[in-house]
CSV table of C-alpha atoms in Angstrom, one decimal:
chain,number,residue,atom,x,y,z
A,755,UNK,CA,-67.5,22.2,7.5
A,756,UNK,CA,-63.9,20.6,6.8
A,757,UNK,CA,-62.1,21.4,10.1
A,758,UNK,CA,-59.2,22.8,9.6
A,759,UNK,CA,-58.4,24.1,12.8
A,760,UNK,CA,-55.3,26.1,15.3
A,761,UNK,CA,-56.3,26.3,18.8
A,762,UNK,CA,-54.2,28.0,21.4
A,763,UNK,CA,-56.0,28.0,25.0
A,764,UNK,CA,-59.6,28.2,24.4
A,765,UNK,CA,-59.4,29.4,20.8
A,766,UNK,CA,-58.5,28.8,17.5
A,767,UNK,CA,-59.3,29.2,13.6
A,768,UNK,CA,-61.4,26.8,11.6
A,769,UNK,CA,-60.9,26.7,7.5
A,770,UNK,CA,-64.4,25.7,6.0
A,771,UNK,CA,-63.7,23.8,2.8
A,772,UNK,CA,-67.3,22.0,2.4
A,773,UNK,CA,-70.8,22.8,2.4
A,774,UNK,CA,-72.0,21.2,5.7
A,775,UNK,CA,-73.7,23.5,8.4
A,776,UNK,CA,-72.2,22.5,11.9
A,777,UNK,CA,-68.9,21.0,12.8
A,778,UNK,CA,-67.5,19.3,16.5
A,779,UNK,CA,-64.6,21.7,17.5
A,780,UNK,CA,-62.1,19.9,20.2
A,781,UNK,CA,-61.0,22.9,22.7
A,782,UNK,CA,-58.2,22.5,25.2
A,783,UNK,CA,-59.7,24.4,28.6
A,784,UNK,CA,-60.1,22.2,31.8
A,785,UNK,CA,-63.5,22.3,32.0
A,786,UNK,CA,-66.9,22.6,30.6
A,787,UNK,CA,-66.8,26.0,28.8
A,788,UNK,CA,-69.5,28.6,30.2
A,789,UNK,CA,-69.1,30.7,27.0
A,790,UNK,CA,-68.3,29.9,23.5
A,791,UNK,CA,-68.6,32.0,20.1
A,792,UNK,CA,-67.7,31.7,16.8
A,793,UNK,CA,-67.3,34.7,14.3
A,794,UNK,CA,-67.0,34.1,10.0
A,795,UNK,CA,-63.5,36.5,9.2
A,796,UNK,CA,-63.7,36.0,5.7
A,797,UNK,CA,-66.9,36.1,3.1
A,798,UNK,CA,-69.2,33.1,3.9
A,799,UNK,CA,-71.3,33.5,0.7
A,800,UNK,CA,-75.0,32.2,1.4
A,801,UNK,CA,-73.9,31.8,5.1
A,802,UNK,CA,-75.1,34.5,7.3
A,803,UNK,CA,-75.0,33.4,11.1
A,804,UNK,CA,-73.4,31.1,13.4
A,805,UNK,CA,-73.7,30.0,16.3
A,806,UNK,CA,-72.2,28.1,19.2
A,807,UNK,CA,-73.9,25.0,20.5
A,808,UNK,CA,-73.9,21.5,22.8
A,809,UNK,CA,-70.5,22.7,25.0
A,810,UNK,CA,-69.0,19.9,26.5
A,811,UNK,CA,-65.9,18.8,28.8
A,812,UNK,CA,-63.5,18.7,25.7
A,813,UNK,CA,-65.8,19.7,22.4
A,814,UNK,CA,-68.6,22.2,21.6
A,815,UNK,CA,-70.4,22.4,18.3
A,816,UNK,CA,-70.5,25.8,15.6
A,817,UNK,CA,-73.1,25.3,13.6
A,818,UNK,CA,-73.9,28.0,10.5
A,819,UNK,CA,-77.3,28.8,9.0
A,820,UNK,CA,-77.1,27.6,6.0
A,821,UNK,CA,-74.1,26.3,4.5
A,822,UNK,CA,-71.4,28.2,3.0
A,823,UNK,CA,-71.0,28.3,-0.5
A,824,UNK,CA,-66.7,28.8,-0.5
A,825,UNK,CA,-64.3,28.4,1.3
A,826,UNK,CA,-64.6,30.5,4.4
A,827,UNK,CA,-62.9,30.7,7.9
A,828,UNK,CA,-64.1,30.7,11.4
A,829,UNK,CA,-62.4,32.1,14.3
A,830,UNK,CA,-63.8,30.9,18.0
A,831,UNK,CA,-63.5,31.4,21.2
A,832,UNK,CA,-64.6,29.2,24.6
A,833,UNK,CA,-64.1,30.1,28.0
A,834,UNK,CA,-64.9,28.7,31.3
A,835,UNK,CA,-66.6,31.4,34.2
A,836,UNK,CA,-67.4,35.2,33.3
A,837,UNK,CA,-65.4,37.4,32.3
């Protein structure tokens, strides 16, 4: 992954521009998220899954399957407590 990335609050839009399979995303929340996902919103091409990993106080990981074959964006979300 190339980040590329918006965030407002504990979300934000990642562009994919290369074919690596996990990228650091840098969130903005005030603590350690309790929940983050990550969602493709545009074809992936090999790609199939992702997944949210190694949440921390200001970063968490997305990492993908296998990588994408174009150029693809990522929409995620972190939040910290239920709900």
């Amino acid at each position: 992954f190339t980040l590329t990335t918006s965030v407002s609050g504990g979300s934000g839009t990642i562009t994919v521009t290369t074919a690596t399979v996990a990228v650091t995303v840098t969130h903005v929340l005030a603590a350690t998220p309790t929940r983050a996902s990550a969602m493709f919103t545009s074809d992936p091409g090999a790609a199939n899954a992702l997944w949210a990993s190694d949440k921390g106080a200001t970063t968490f990981k997305v990492n993908a399957k296998v990588a994408v074959t174009t150029q693809t964006t990522v929409d995620w979300k972190a939040q910290v407590g239920e709900g």
